[in-house]
Each structure stands twice: as C-alpha cells, then as structure tokens.
C-alpha cells in the first residue's frame, strides 16, 4: 500500500482542519520501568478518544468529493471506528447507521449516539455485526464503509507521520502497534516509508484473538476464535486479506498479549502517566513490557491508540495495584 507525498500531505491538511496533532511524550517512569527510552504517541487525546478519527476524516473527504450523491452510510464497529464515522459524517452533513454486536461497550454506544449515529445491535461479535451491516447496506441501498480501506489507512498514517517527524533526529528503534483489523499497523508502515526511517514495527494482538498472528505465521489469512474480555478493539475473528498482505510485508514480528498483561499495562499507564487507555490502547505497552529484555537501552515507541474504556471495567482493572 503506497501513497504519494502529495496524498499524505493532503491527508494531513484534512485531519488537521478538524483536530490538532496529538502529542508524543517520553515518560520518565515508563522509561525507567522498561529500561529504555520510551515514547508514547497519545491517540487517546483525539476528539473521539482514539486514532480512528483520522481515517474517518479522509474517507469522508474523498467520498464527498467523488460521490456527492451519497447521503447516508453504514458500517460495523466495536466502537472507535463508529465514533470516527459519526464525527466525520456530521461534519459533511451525512447520516450514519452503525451496527454493533450485543453486549458492546455501553459508553462507546452512548458516544456514537451523541454524534448522531443510528445504532443497530446485532450478533454476538464484530464479524456477525459486519455481515449484518452488509445485508442492510444492500437492502436499503446505503453506502457501506469498510473497516479496512486505503482511504482509512491514508488518514491513520498521519498519526505516525507526526510521530516520526517529531523524532526525526533520533527515531525509535522499534514501534509497537496494536492490531484490530490492521489500519493502525498499515498507517504506521506508510508513515515509516514517507518519513524514511528504519524503525522496526511490531504488531500486537490479543492472545485471545490471534487471527493476525496466526495469519502472519501462516503467510495467509487464517480465522481464529475470539474470547478476549478486555481488548474489544482487537477482537477480530476474520482477518482482512489486504491487511494481512501489509503485515506480511512490513512487520518485524507479530506478538500476542494476554488480557492479564493488557490489564497490567492499563494500570501502569495510569499510575506512571495518569492516562486512561482501553484494552487495545494499552496493548502496545503490554507488548513492549513483554519484550523489554530485547530492547533494553534502546528507544522504544508505543501507540496509546485509544482511551475509550467503560468506567466500570476500568474500575475493575484498577482494583489491582500496578506492580
């Protein structure tokens, strides 16, 4: 997946018209804990609390320009993608229907409704919701927004262009990126090429949703069951073939982290930086901690990709003391 310099610069203009760049900080306590210089890219600081907003903005800008006849869109989500589409659709005066599985995060559902989204609950997991969204799109003649698309990746790449540009004098040796359906990882790879850095990129998936790790090892898309309780943003059962191609080409490795490791990373982020991270948002730190012996004394980057965790769940996570 390649983009011209002009395409990336246009994405930056589109994104930054709606939100400022998010910060990247090196936190002394995190660096001390890891035994490395750790830089955190805070995508939990966007207007919807997650990196996905960037892709929604570029997707809708292109949609409005190329297909002005579209007045209503539909998609499926576990939450952050849906907020991204709701935010962008409202800016363009479009309607949006979002399908979520039963039992989805109540606070993410509320946030989507607050953005004007029509919410539909269907199925027990993301894949079932996605399949239902496809049926509704055909039945009601709605434009269906996929969860992985070139225009989404173009927008998401702006996060990592900001990151690598800010650290251009000393780019990190490695960047850990959580993988849900893969737009975040693909965006990081696009930005790495755009900025001309040699940072290794390691994808992080849930040990309870291993489709992309299994696909990476098999060299082709492999489905895997989902049982994660904490990392709903990584709860992928069926990988996207185009996303797998990017990961096979660009990843140094794809590793798994358990819900216990993710919970510990959520507690550590809060205790060491007082940032709130959802499960997927803490997965990159969980991966870095798991591999800290490999990167000791190096410069490590992590993506805090989102902070949208339900308060009751976060209270339960914090009930255990960070080690």
PDB file of C-alpha atoms in Angstrom:
ATOM      1  CA  UNK A   1       0.000   0.000   0.000  1.00  0.00           C
ATOM      2  CA  UNK A   2       1.759   3.109  -1.283  1.00  0.00           C
ATOM      3  CA  UNK A   3       0.888   6.792  -1.260  1.00  0.00           C
ATOM      4  CA  UNK A   4       2.480   9.778  -2.918  1.00  0.00           C
ATOM      5  CA  UNK A   5       3.890  12.604  -0.822  1.00  0.00           C
ATOM      6  CA  UNK A   6       1.032  14.767  -2.087  1.00  0.00           C
ATOM      7  CA  UNK A   7      -1.551  12.232  -0.864  1.00  0.00           C
ATOM      8  CA  UNK A   8      -0.042  12.172   2.623  1.00  0.00           C
ATOM      9  CA  UNK A   9       0.205  15.953   2.774  1.00  0.00           C
ATOM     10  CA  UNK A  10      -3.434  16.233   1.682  1.00  0.00           C
ATOM     11  CA  UNK A  11      -4.410  13.800   4.456  1.00  0.00           C
ATOM     12  CA  UNK A  12      -2.548  15.960   6.968  1.00  0.00           C
ATOM     13  CA  UNK A  13      -4.465  19.029   5.847  1.00  0.00           C
ATOM     14  CA  UNK A  14      -7.797  17.197   6.099  1.00  0.00           C
ATOM     15  CA  UNK A  15      -7.082  15.803   9.558  1.00  0.00           C
ATOM     16  CA  UNK A  16      -5.551  18.960  10.988  1.00  0.00           C
ATOM     17  CA  UNK A  17      -8.521  21.026   9.818  1.00  0.00           C
ATOM     18  CA  UNK A  18     -10.587  19.061  12.342  1.00  0.00           C
ATOM     19  CA  UNK A  19      -8.084  18.430  15.147  1.00  0.00           C
ATOM     20  CA  UNK A  20      -4.534  19.384  16.157  1.00  0.00           C
ATOM     21  CA  UNK A  21      -1.679  16.868  16.100  1.00  0.00           C
ATOM     22  CA  UNK A  22      -1.696  14.617  19.153  1.00  0.00           C
ATOM     23  CA  UNK A  23       1.318  14.712  21.486  1.00  0.00           C
ATOM     24  CA  UNK A  24       4.121  12.214  21.867  1.00  0.00           C
ATOM     25  CA  UNK A  25       5.751  12.176  25.264  1.00  0.00           C
ATOM     26  CA  UNK A  26       8.593  10.306  26.863  1.00  0.00           C
ATOM     27  CA  UNK A  27       7.513   9.458  30.401  1.00  0.00           C
ATOM     28  CA  UNK A  28      10.328   9.026  32.963  1.00  0.00           C
ATOM     29  CA  UNK A  29       8.554   6.357  34.988  1.00  0.00           C
ATOM     30  CA  UNK A  30       7.688   4.309  31.898  1.00  0.00           C
ATOM     31  CA  UNK A  31      11.231   4.597  30.583  1.00  0.00           C
ATOM     32  CA  UNK A  32      12.612   3.593  33.975  1.00  0.00           C
ATOM     33  CA  UNK A  33      10.250   0.627  34.144  1.00  0.00           C
ATOM     34  CA  UNK A  34      11.164  -0.541  30.644  1.00  0.00           C
ATOM     35  CA  UNK A  35      14.905   0.086  30.914  1.00  0.00           C
ATOM     36  CA  UNK A  36      14.701   2.014  27.637  1.00  0.00           C
ATOM     37  CA  UNK A  37      13.741   5.445  26.356  1.00  0.00           C
ATOM     38  CA  UNK A  38      10.021   5.062  25.753  1.00  0.00           C
ATOM     39  CA  UNK A  39       7.974   7.440  23.593  1.00  0.00           C
ATOM     40  CA  UNK A  40       4.185   7.202  23.747  1.00  0.00           C
ATOM     41  CA  UNK A  41       2.035   8.536  20.889  1.00  0.00           C
ATOM     42  CA  UNK A  42      -1.186   9.676  22.544  1.00  0.00           C
ATOM     43  CA  UNK A  43      -4.000   8.892  20.152  1.00  0.00           C
ATOM     44  CA  UNK A  44      -6.220   8.695  23.231  1.00  0.00           C
ATOM     45  CA  UNK A  45      -6.158  12.524  23.038  1.00  0.00           C
ATOM     46  CA  UNK A  46      -8.195  12.922  19.813  1.00  0.00           C
ATOM     47  CA  UNK A  47     -11.746  14.371  19.806  1.00  0.00           C
ATOM     48  CA  UNK A  48     -13.190  10.829  19.877  1.00  0.00           C
ATOM     49  CA  UNK A  49     -10.526   9.367  22.141  1.00  0.00           C
ATOM     50  CA  UNK A  50      -8.927   7.106  19.519  1.00  0.00           C
ATOM     51  CA  UNK A  51      -6.793   7.112  16.369  1.00  0.00           C
ATOM     52  CA  UNK A  52      -9.656   6.005  14.115  1.00  0.00           C
ATOM     53  CA  UNK A  53     -10.961   9.565  13.711  1.00  0.00           C
ATOM     54  CA  UNK A  54      -8.166  10.282  11.234  1.00  0.00           C
ATOM     55  CA  UNK A  55      -9.306   7.619   8.780  1.00  0.00           C
ATOM     56  CA  UNK A  56     -12.916   8.697   9.017  1.00  0.00           C
ATOM     57  CA  UNK A  57     -11.975  12.255   8.113  1.00  0.00           C
ATOM     58  CA  UNK A  58     -10.001  11.319   4.991  1.00  0.00           C
ATOM     59  CA  UNK A  59     -12.526   8.692   3.896  1.00  0.00           C
ATOM     60  CA  UNK A  60     -15.432  11.141   4.063  1.00  0.00           C
ATOM     61  CA  UNK A  61     -13.486  13.948   2.405  1.00  0.00           C
ATOM     62  CA  UNK A  62     -12.842  11.661  -0.572  1.00  0.00           C
ATOM     63  CA  UNK A  63     -16.398  10.284  -0.508  1.00  0.00           C
ATOM     64  CA  UNK A  64     -17.911  13.776  -0.578  1.00  0.00           C
ATOM     65  CA  UNK A  65     -15.685  14.778  -3.480  1.00  0.00           C
ATOM     66  CA  UNK A  66     -16.068  11.639  -5.593  1.00  0.00           C
ATOM     67  CA  UNK A  67     -19.622  10.585  -4.685  1.00  0.00           C
ATOM     68  CA  UNK A  68     -21.606  13.674  -3.660  1.00  0.00           C
ATOM     69  CA  UNK A  69     -24.823  11.718  -4.216  1.00  0.00           C
ATOM     70  CA  UNK A  70     -24.200   9.617  -1.078  1.00  0.00           C
ATOM     71  CA  UNK A  71     -26.304  10.923   1.804  1.00  0.00           C
ATOM     72  CA  UNK A  72     -26.217   8.020   4.284  1.00  0.00           C
ATOM     73  CA  UNK A  73     -23.551   5.466   5.176  1.00  0.00           C
ATOM     74  CA  UNK A  74     -23.479   2.247   7.157  1.00  0.00           C
ATOM     75  CA  UNK A  75     -20.708   0.285   8.842  1.00  0.00           C
ATOM     76  CA  UNK A  76     -19.975  -2.080  11.729  1.00  0.00           C
ATOM     77  CA  UNK A  77     -17.769  -1.493  14.751  1.00  0.00           C
ATOM     78  CA  UNK A  78     -16.899  -2.318  18.328  1.00  0.00           C
ATOM     79  CA  UNK A  79     -16.843   1.433  18.949  1.00  0.00           C
ATOM     80  CA  UNK A  80     -13.921   3.578  17.814  1.00  0.00           C
ATOM     81  CA  UNK A  81     -14.453   3.125  14.076  1.00  0.00           C
ATOM     82  CA  UNK A  82     -18.110   4.015  14.593  1.00  0.00           C
ATOM     83  CA  UNK A  83     -17.236   7.190  16.511  1.00  0.00           C
ATOM     84  CA  UNK A  84     -14.822   8.116  13.727  1.00  0.00           C
ATOM     85  CA  UNK A  85     -17.559   7.751  11.111  1.00  0.00           C
ATOM     86  CA  UNK A  86     -20.109   9.588  13.224  1.00  0.00           C
ATOM     87  CA  UNK A  87     -17.725  12.505  13.717  1.00  0.00           C
ATOM     88  CA  UNK A  88     -16.846  12.738  10.020  1.00  0.00           C
ATOM     89  CA  UNK A  89     -20.403  12.159   8.785  1.00  0.00           C
ATOM     90  CA  UNK A  90     -21.687  15.010  10.936  1.00  0.00           C
ATOM     91  CA  UNK A  91     -19.025  17.354   9.504  1.00  0.00           C
ATOM     92  CA  UNK A  92     -20.279  16.517   5.997  1.00  0.00           C
ATOM     93  CA  UNK A  93     -23.990  16.555   6.851  1.00  0.00           C
ATOM     94  CA  UNK A  94     -24.467  12.847   6.178  1.00  0.00           C
ATOM     95  CA  UNK A  95     -26.477  10.244   8.058  1.00  0.00           C
ATOM     96  CA  UNK A  96     -24.734   7.213   9.549  1.00  0.00           C
ATOM     97  CA  UNK A  97     -26.007   3.831  10.718  1.00  0.00           C
ATOM     98  CA  UNK A  98     -23.596   1.759  12.775  1.00  0.00           C
ATOM     99  CA  UNK A  99     -24.071  -1.910  13.638  1.00  0.00           C
ATOM    100  CA  UNK A 100     -22.558  -3.176  16.897  1.00  0.00           C
ATOM    101  CA  UNK A 101     -22.709  -6.640  18.483  1.00  0.00           C
ATOM    102  CA  UNK A 102     -24.894  -7.259  21.513  1.00  0.00           C
ATOM    103  CA  UNK A 103     -23.001  -6.600  24.728  1.00  0.00           C
ATOM    104  CA  UNK A 104     -20.892  -3.861  23.147  1.00  0.00           C
ATOM    105  CA  UNK A 105     -19.392  -1.148  25.351  1.00  0.00           C
ATOM    106  CA  UNK A 106     -22.283   0.942  26.642  1.00  0.00           C
ATOM    107  CA  UNK A 107     -20.180   4.083  26.873  1.00  0.00           C
ATOM    108  CA  UNK A 108     -18.914   3.693  23.295  1.00  0.00           C
ATOM    109  CA  UNK A 109     -22.525   3.166  22.197  1.00  0.00           C
ATOM    110  CA  UNK A 110     -23.552   6.341  24.024  1.00  0.00           C
ATOM    111  CA  UNK A 111     -20.699   8.292  22.430  1.00  0.00           C
ATOM    112  CA  UNK A 112     -21.773   7.169  18.950  1.00  0.00           C
ATOM    113  CA  UNK A 113     -25.384   8.150  19.577  1.00  0.00           C
ATOM    114  CA  UNK A 114     -24.211  11.549  20.800  1.00  0.00           C
ATOM    115  CA  UNK A 115     -22.564  12.052  17.413  1.00  0.00           C
ATOM    116  CA  UNK A 116     -25.908  11.480  15.699  1.00  0.00           C
ATOM    117  CA  UNK A 117     -25.336   7.846  14.739  1.00  0.00           C
ATOM    118  CA  UNK A 118     -28.305   5.487  14.361  1.00  0.00           C
ATOM    119  CA  UNK A 119     -27.168   2.436  16.322  1.00  0.00           C
ATOM    120  CA  UNK A 120     -28.242  -1.127  15.477  1.00  0.00           C
ATOM    121  CA  UNK A 121     -27.341  -4.057  17.748  1.00  0.00           C
ATOM    122  CA  UNK A 122     -26.907  -7.435  16.055  1.00  0.00           C
ATOM    123  CA  UNK A 123     -24.968 -10.654  16.656  1.00  0.00           C
ATOM    124  CA  UNK A 124     -22.506 -11.785  19.283  1.00  0.00           C
ATOM    125  CA  UNK A 125     -19.254 -10.487  17.801  1.00  0.00           C
ATOM    126  CA  UNK A 126     -17.849  -7.984  15.333  1.00  0.00           C
ATOM    127  CA  UNK A 127     -17.977 -10.389  12.386  1.00  0.00           C
ATOM    128  CA  UNK A 128     -21.702 -11.001  12.841  1.00  0.00           C
ATOM    129  CA  UNK A 129     -22.295  -7.253  13.102  1.00  0.00           C
ATOM    130  CA  UNK A 130     -20.249  -6.660   9.951  1.00  0.00           C
ATOM    131  CA  UNK A 131     -22.185  -9.264   7.977  1.00  0.00           C
ATOM    132  CA  UNK A 132     -25.478  -7.710   9.107  1.00  0.00           C
ATOM    133  CA  UNK A 133     -24.242  -4.262   8.055  1.00  0.00           C
ATOM    134  CA  UNK A 134     -23.561  -5.674   4.581  1.00  0.00           C
ATOM    135  CA  UNK A 135     -27.133  -7.017   4.387  1.00  0.00           C
ATOM    136  CA  UNK A 136     -28.632  -3.696   5.495  1.00  0.00           C
ATOM    137  CA  UNK A 137     -26.456  -1.810   3.004  1.00  0.00           C
ATOM    138  CA  UNK A 138     -27.825  -3.919   0.154  1.00  0.00           C
ATOM    139  CA  UNK A 139     -31.428  -3.818   1.406  1.00  0.00           C
ATOM    140  CA  UNK A 140     -31.529  -0.065   1.970  1.00  0.00           C
ATOM    141  CA  UNK A 141     -29.125   0.994  -0.806  1.00  0.00           C
ATOM    142  CA  UNK A 142     -26.684   2.577   1.660  1.00  0.00           C
ATOM    143  CA  UNK A 143     -23.005   3.251   1.102  1.00  0.00           C
ATOM    144  CA  UNK A 144     -21.098   0.752   3.235  1.00  0.00           C
ATOM    145  CA  UNK A 145     -17.861   1.972   4.824  1.00  0.00           C
ATOM    146  CA  UNK A 146     -15.429  -0.927   5.339  1.00  0.00           C
ATOM    147  CA  UNK A 147     -13.286  -1.291   8.439  1.00  0.00           C
ATOM    148  CA  UNK A 148     -10.111  -1.523   6.366  1.00  0.00           C
ATOM    149  CA  UNK A 149      -9.678   0.645   3.278  1.00  0.00           C
ATOM    150  CA  UNK A 150      -6.963   2.594   1.514  1.00  0.00           C
ATOM    151  CA  UNK A 151      -8.575   5.924   2.429  1.00  0.00           C
ATOM    152  CA  UNK A 152      -8.805   4.933   6.099  1.00  0.00           C
ATOM    153  CA  UNK A 153      -5.138   3.975   6.119  1.00  0.00           C
ATOM    154  CA  UNK A 154      -4.185   7.257   4.443  1.00  0.00           C
ATOM    155  CA  UNK A 155      -5.782   9.169   7.283  1.00  0.00           C
ATOM    156  CA  UNK A 156      -4.419   6.964  10.049  1.00  0.00           C
ATOM    157  CA  UNK A 157      -0.904   7.324   8.648  1.00  0.00           C
ATOM    158  CA  UNK A 158      -0.934  10.976   9.715  1.00  0.00           C
ATOM    159  CA  UNK A 159      -0.590   9.923  13.364  1.00  0.00           C
ATOM    160  CA  UNK A 160       2.680   8.191  12.674  1.00  0.00           C
ATOM    161  CA  UNK A 161       3.914  10.892  10.312  1.00  0.00           C
ATOM    162  CA  UNK A 162       3.528  13.240  13.276  1.00  0.00           C
ATOM    163  CA  UNK A 163       5.351  10.747  15.483  1.00  0.00           C
ATOM    164  CA  UNK A 164       8.310  10.055  13.196  1.00  0.00           C
ATOM    165  CA  UNK A 165       8.610  13.717  12.218  1.00  0.00           C
ATOM    166  CA  UNK A 166       8.769  14.806  15.857  1.00  0.00           C
ATOM    167  CA  UNK A 167      11.535  12.260  16.499  1.00  0.00           C
ATOM    168  CA  UNK A 168      13.372  12.685  13.198  1.00  0.00           C
ATOM    169  CA  UNK A 169      16.703  13.415  14.901  1.00  0.00           C
ATOM    170  CA  UNK A 170      16.546  10.142  16.870  1.00  0.00           C
ATOM    171  CA  UNK A 171      13.839   7.836  15.515  1.00  0.00           C
ATOM    172  CA  UNK A 172      12.885   4.902  17.752  1.00  0.00           C
ATOM    173  CA  UNK A 173      14.487   1.523  17.198  1.00  0.00           C
ATOM    174  CA  UNK A 174      11.086  -0.146  17.378  1.00  0.00           C
ATOM    175  CA  UNK A 175       7.429   0.838  17.394  1.00  0.00           C
ATOM    176  CA  UNK A 176       4.756  -1.406  18.934  1.00  0.00           C
ATOM    177  CA  UNK A 177       1.318  -1.039  17.300  1.00  0.00           C
ATOM    178  CA  UNK A 178      -1.911  -2.845  18.301  1.00  0.00           C
ATOM    179  CA  UNK A 179      -3.730  -4.709  15.530  1.00  0.00           C
ATOM    180  CA  UNK A 180      -7.527  -4.860  15.373  1.00  0.00           C
ATOM    181  CA  UNK A 181      -8.265  -5.089  11.660  1.00  0.00           C
ATOM    182  CA  UNK A 182      -4.939  -3.545  10.726  1.00  0.00           C
ATOM    183  CA  UNK A 183      -5.447   0.064   9.639  1.00  0.00           C
ATOM    184  CA  UNK A 184      -3.253   1.305  12.501  1.00  0.00           C
ATOM    185  CA  UNK A 185      -0.408  -1.036  11.587  1.00  0.00           C
ATOM    186  CA  UNK A 186      -0.720  -0.190   7.889  1.00  0.00           C
ATOM    187  CA  UNK A 187      -0.735   3.519   8.702  1.00  0.00           C
ATOM    188  CA  UNK A 188       2.463   3.142  10.706  1.00  0.00           C
ATOM    189  CA  UNK A 189       4.131   1.321   7.813  1.00  0.00           C
ATOM    190  CA  UNK A 190       3.043   4.028   5.350  1.00  0.00           C
ATOM    191  CA  UNK A 191       4.423   6.740   7.643  1.00  0.00           C
ATOM    192  CA  UNK A 192       7.707   4.902   8.090  1.00  0.00           C
ATOM    193  CA  UNK A 193       8.211   4.887   4.324  1.00  0.00           C
ATOM    194  CA  UNK A 194       7.059   8.500   3.994  1.00  0.00           C
ATOM    195  CA  UNK A 195       9.480   9.707   6.678  1.00  0.00           C
ATOM    196  CA  UNK A 196      12.357   7.499   5.520  1.00  0.00           C
ATOM    197  CA  UNK A 197      13.111   5.934   8.906  1.00  0.00           C
ATOM    198  CA  UNK A 198      14.257   2.383   9.623  1.00  0.00           C
ATOM    199  CA  UNK A 199      12.234   1.794  12.793  1.00  0.00           C
ATOM    200  CA  UNK A 200      11.095  -1.802  13.167  1.00  0.00           C
ATOM    201  CA  UNK A 201       7.333  -2.224  13.591  1.00  0.00           C
ATOM    202  CA  UNK A 202       5.951  -4.983  15.795  1.00  0.00           C
ATOM    203  CA  UNK A 203       2.248  -5.750  15.677  1.00  0.00           C
ATOM    204  CA  UNK A 204       0.481  -6.675  18.905  1.00  0.00           C
ATOM    205  CA  UNK A 205      -2.677  -8.793  19.006  1.00  0.00           C
ATOM    206  CA  UNK A 206      -4.708 -10.270  21.827  1.00  0.00           C
ATOM    207  CA  UNK A 207      -3.731 -13.785  22.870  1.00  0.00           C
ATOM    208  CA  UNK A 208      -7.493 -14.378  22.897  1.00  0.00           C
ATOM    209  CA  UNK A 209      -7.986 -13.173  19.287  1.00  0.00           C
ATOM    210  CA  UNK A 210      -4.979 -14.428  17.342  1.00  0.00           C
ATOM    211  CA  UNK A 211      -6.184 -14.229  13.727  1.00  0.00           C
ATOM    212  CA  UNK A 212      -3.487 -11.788  12.603  1.00  0.00           C
ATOM    213  CA  UNK A 213      -0.661 -13.511  14.495  1.00  0.00           C
ATOM    214  CA  UNK A 214      -1.766 -16.831  13.008  1.00  0.00           C
ATOM    215  CA  UNK A 215      -2.014 -15.242   9.563  1.00  0.00           C
ATOM    216  CA  UNK A 216       1.476 -13.754   9.934  1.00  0.00           C
ATOM    217  CA  UNK A 217       2.906 -17.164  10.790  1.00  0.00           C
ATOM    218  CA  UNK A 218       0.963 -18.985   8.075  1.00  0.00           C
ATOM    219  CA  UNK A 219       1.675 -16.394   5.396  1.00  0.00           C
ATOM    220  CA  UNK A 220      -2.025 -16.178   4.509  1.00  0.00           C
ATOM    221  CA  UNK A 221      -5.312 -15.149   6.176  1.00  0.00           C
ATOM    222  CA  UNK A 222      -6.321 -17.508   8.981  1.00  0.00           C
ATOM    223  CA  UNK A 223      -9.517 -17.214  11.026  1.00  0.00           C
ATOM    224  CA  UNK A 224      -9.352 -17.601  14.795  1.00  0.00           C
ATOM    225  CA  UNK A 225     -11.947 -17.604  17.602  1.00  0.00           C
ATOM    226  CA  UNK A 226     -12.274 -14.595  19.907  1.00  0.00           C
ATOM    227  CA  UNK A 227     -12.515 -14.764  23.683  1.00  0.00           C
ATOM    228  CA  UNK A 228     -10.861 -11.555  24.938  1.00  0.00           C
ATOM    229  CA  UNK A 229     -12.795  -9.841  27.729  1.00  0.00           C
ATOM    230  CA  UNK A 230     -10.702  -6.691  27.877  1.00  0.00           C
ATOM    231  CA  UNK A 231      -9.378  -5.806  24.423  1.00  0.00           C
ATOM    232  CA  UNK A 232     -12.558  -5.383  22.368  1.00  0.00           C
ATOM    233  CA  UNK A 233     -10.676  -3.215  19.872  1.00  0.00           C
ATOM    234  CA  UNK A 234      -8.588  -6.254  18.905  1.00  0.00           C
ATOM    235  CA  UNK A 235     -11.456  -8.781  18.895  1.00  0.00           C
ATOM    236  CA  UNK A 236     -11.055  -9.840  15.262  1.00  0.00           C
ATOM    237  CA  UNK A 237     -12.176 -13.318  14.159  1.00  0.00           C
ATOM    238  CA  UNK A 238     -11.759 -12.977  10.370  1.00  0.00           C
ATOM    239  CA  UNK A 239      -8.689 -11.047   9.114  1.00  0.00           C
ATOM    240  CA  UNK A 240      -8.825  -8.727   6.107  1.00  0.00           C
ATOM    241  CA  UNK A 241      -6.699 -10.194   3.271  1.00  0.00           C
ATOM    242  CA  UNK A 242      -5.347  -6.769   2.180  1.00  0.00           C
ATOM    243  CA  UNK A 243      -4.342  -6.040   5.751  1.00  0.00           C
ATOM    244  CA  UNK A 244      -2.591  -9.399   6.064  1.00  0.00           C
ATOM    245  CA  UNK A 245      -0.585  -8.574   2.928  1.00  0.00           C
ATOM    246  CA  UNK A 246       0.671  -5.351   4.516  1.00  0.00           C
ATOM    247  CA  UNK A 247       1.586  -7.092   7.761  1.00  0.00           C
ATOM    248  CA  UNK A 248       3.430  -9.892   5.978  1.00  0.00           C
ATOM    249  CA  UNK A 249       5.447  -7.331   4.046  1.00  0.00           C
ATOM    250  CA  UNK A 250       6.097  -4.758   6.766  1.00  0.00           C
ATOM    251  CA  UNK A 251       6.077  -6.402  10.222  1.00  0.00           C
ATOM    252  CA  UNK A 252       9.241  -7.307  12.066  1.00  0.00           C
ATOM    253  CA  UNK A 253       7.043  -9.585  14.176  1.00  0.00           C
ATOM    254  CA  UNK A 254       3.500 -10.044  15.441  1.00  0.00           C
ATOM    255  CA  UNK A 255       3.201 -10.952  19.109  1.00  0.00           C
ATOM    256  CA  UNK A 256       0.345 -11.781  21.477  1.00  0.00           C
ATOM    257  CA  UNK A 257      -0.525 -10.319  24.867  1.00  0.00           C
ATOM    258  CA  UNK A 258      -2.970 -11.803  27.344  1.00  0.00           C
ATOM    259  CA  UNK A 259      -5.838  -9.969  28.997  1.00  0.00           C
ATOM    260  CA  UNK A 260      -3.827 -10.095  32.229  1.00  0.00           C
ATOM    261  CA  UNK A 261      -0.871  -8.409  30.514  1.00  0.00           C
ATOM    262  CA  UNK A 262      -3.192  -5.809  28.971  1.00  0.00           C
ATOM    263  CA  UNK A 263      -4.797  -5.099  32.334  1.00  0.00           C
ATOM    264  CA  UNK A 264      -1.375  -4.633  33.905  1.00  0.00           C
ATOM    265  CA  UNK A 265      -0.399  -2.235  31.104  1.00  0.00           C
ATOM    266  CA  UNK A 266      -3.613  -0.245  31.660  1.00  0.00           C
ATOM    267  CA  UNK A 267      -2.751   0.083  35.347  1.00  0.00           C
ATOM    268  CA  UNK A 268       0.844   1.048  34.590  1.00  0.00           C
ATOM    269  CA  UNK A 269      -0.191   3.721  32.090  1.00  0.00           C
ATOM    270  CA  UNK A 270      -2.495   5.199  34.688  1.00  0.00           C
ATOM    271  CA  UNK A 271      -0.028   5.046  37.568  1.00  0.00           C
ATOM    272  CA  UNK A 272       3.007   6.233  35.582  1.00  0.00           C
ATOM    273  CA  UNK A 273       1.344   8.831  33.318  1.00  0.00           C
ATOM    274  CA  UNK A 274      -2.237   9.242  34.580  1.00  0.00           C
ATOM    275  CA  UNK A 275      -3.534   8.439  31.098  1.00  0.00           C
ATOM    276  CA  UNK A 276      -6.612   6.263  30.625  1.00  0.00           C
ATOM    277  CA  UNK A 277      -6.211   3.547  27.990  1.00  0.00           C
ATOM    278  CA  UNK A 278      -8.726   0.990  26.814  1.00  0.00           C
ATOM    279  CA  UNK A 279      -7.532  -2.585  26.356  1.00  0.00           C
ATOM    280  CA  UNK A 280      -6.362  -2.165  22.768  1.00  0.00           C
ATOM    281  CA  UNK A 281      -4.879   1.202  23.716  1.00  0.00           C
ATOM    282  CA  UNK A 282      -2.627  -0.429  26.317  1.00  0.00           C
ATOM    283  CA  UNK A 283      -1.688  -3.453  24.197  1.00  0.00           C
ATOM    284  CA  UNK A 284       1.396  -1.806  22.668  1.00  0.00           C
ATOM    285  CA  UNK A 285       2.816  -1.119  26.133  1.00  0.00           C
ATOM    286  CA  UNK A 286       1.987  -4.688  27.147  1.00  0.00           C
ATOM    287  CA  UNK A 287       3.979  -5.893  24.150  1.00  0.00           C
ATOM    288  CA  UNK A 288       6.915  -3.607  24.947  1.00  0.00           C
ATOM    289  CA  UNK A 289       6.979  -4.827  28.554  1.00  0.00           C
ATOM    290  CA  UNK A 290       6.854  -8.428  27.384  1.00  0.00           C
ATOM    291  CA  UNK A 291       9.871  -7.812  25.154  1.00  0.00           C
ATOM    292  CA  UNK A 292      11.763  -5.419  27.419  1.00  0.00           C
ATOM    293  CA  UNK A 293      14.878  -7.615  27.564  1.00  0.00           C
ATOM    294  CA  UNK A 294      15.210  -7.394  23.765  1.00  0.00           C
ATOM    295  CA  UNK A 295      15.011  -3.584  23.695  1.00  0.00           C
ATOM    296  CA  UNK A 296      16.801  -2.650  26.919  1.00  0.00           C
ATOM    297  CA  UNK A 297      18.831   0.541  26.430  1.00  0.00           C
ATOM    298  CA  UNK A 298      17.137   1.283  23.090  1.00  0.00           C
ATOM    299  CA  UNK A 299      14.489   3.814  22.071  1.00  0.00           C
ATOM    300  CA  UNK A 300      11.014   2.299  22.002  1.00  0.00           C
ATOM    301  CA  UNK A 301       7.773   3.753  20.647  1.00  0.00           C
ATOM    302  CA  UNK A 302       4.250   2.717  21.576  1.00  0.00           C
ATOM    303  CA  UNK A 303       0.859   3.769  20.304  1.00  0.00           C
ATOM    304  CA  UNK A 304      -1.678   4.533  23.015  1.00  0.00           C
ATOM    305  CA  UNK A 305      -4.323   4.024  20.372  1.00  0.00           C
ATOM    306  CA  UNK A 306      -7.450   4.742  22.408  1.00  0.00           C
ATOM    307  CA  UNK A 307      -8.831   5.581  25.826  1.00  0.00           C
ATOM    308  CA  UNK A 308     -12.477   4.557  25.451  1.00  0.00           C
ATOM    309  CA  UNK A 309     -12.942   2.055  28.253  1.00  0.00           C
ATOM    310  CA  UNK A 310     -16.173   1.761  30.214  1.00  0.00           C
ATOM    311  CA  UNK A 311     -15.820   3.209  33.707  1.00  0.00           C
ATOM    312  CA  UNK A 312     -16.955   0.015  35.460  1.00  0.00           C
ATOM    313  CA  UNK A 313     -14.426  -2.064  33.533  1.00  0.00           C
ATOM    314  CA  UNK A 314     -11.640   0.420  34.218  1.00  0.00           C
ATOM    315  CA  UNK A 315     -12.508   0.494  37.913  1.00  0.00           C
ATOM    316  CA  UNK A 316     -12.178  -3.290  37.972  1.00  0.00           C
ATOM    317  CA  UNK A 317      -8.803  -3.129  36.239  1.00  0.00           C
ATOM    318  CA  UNK A 318      -7.532  -0.508  38.674  1.00  0.00           C
ATOM    319  CA  UNK A 319      -8.717  -2.512  41.655  1.00  0.00           C
ATOM    320  CA  UNK A 320      -5.468  -4.441  41.334  1.00  0.00           C
ATOM    321  CA  UNK A 321      -2.339  -2.436  42.125  1.00  0.00           C
ATOM    322  CA  UNK A 322       0.200  -1.909  39.335  1.00  0.00           C
ATOM    323  CA  UNK A 323       3.410  -3.803  40.046  1.00  0.00           C
TER     324      UNK A 323
END
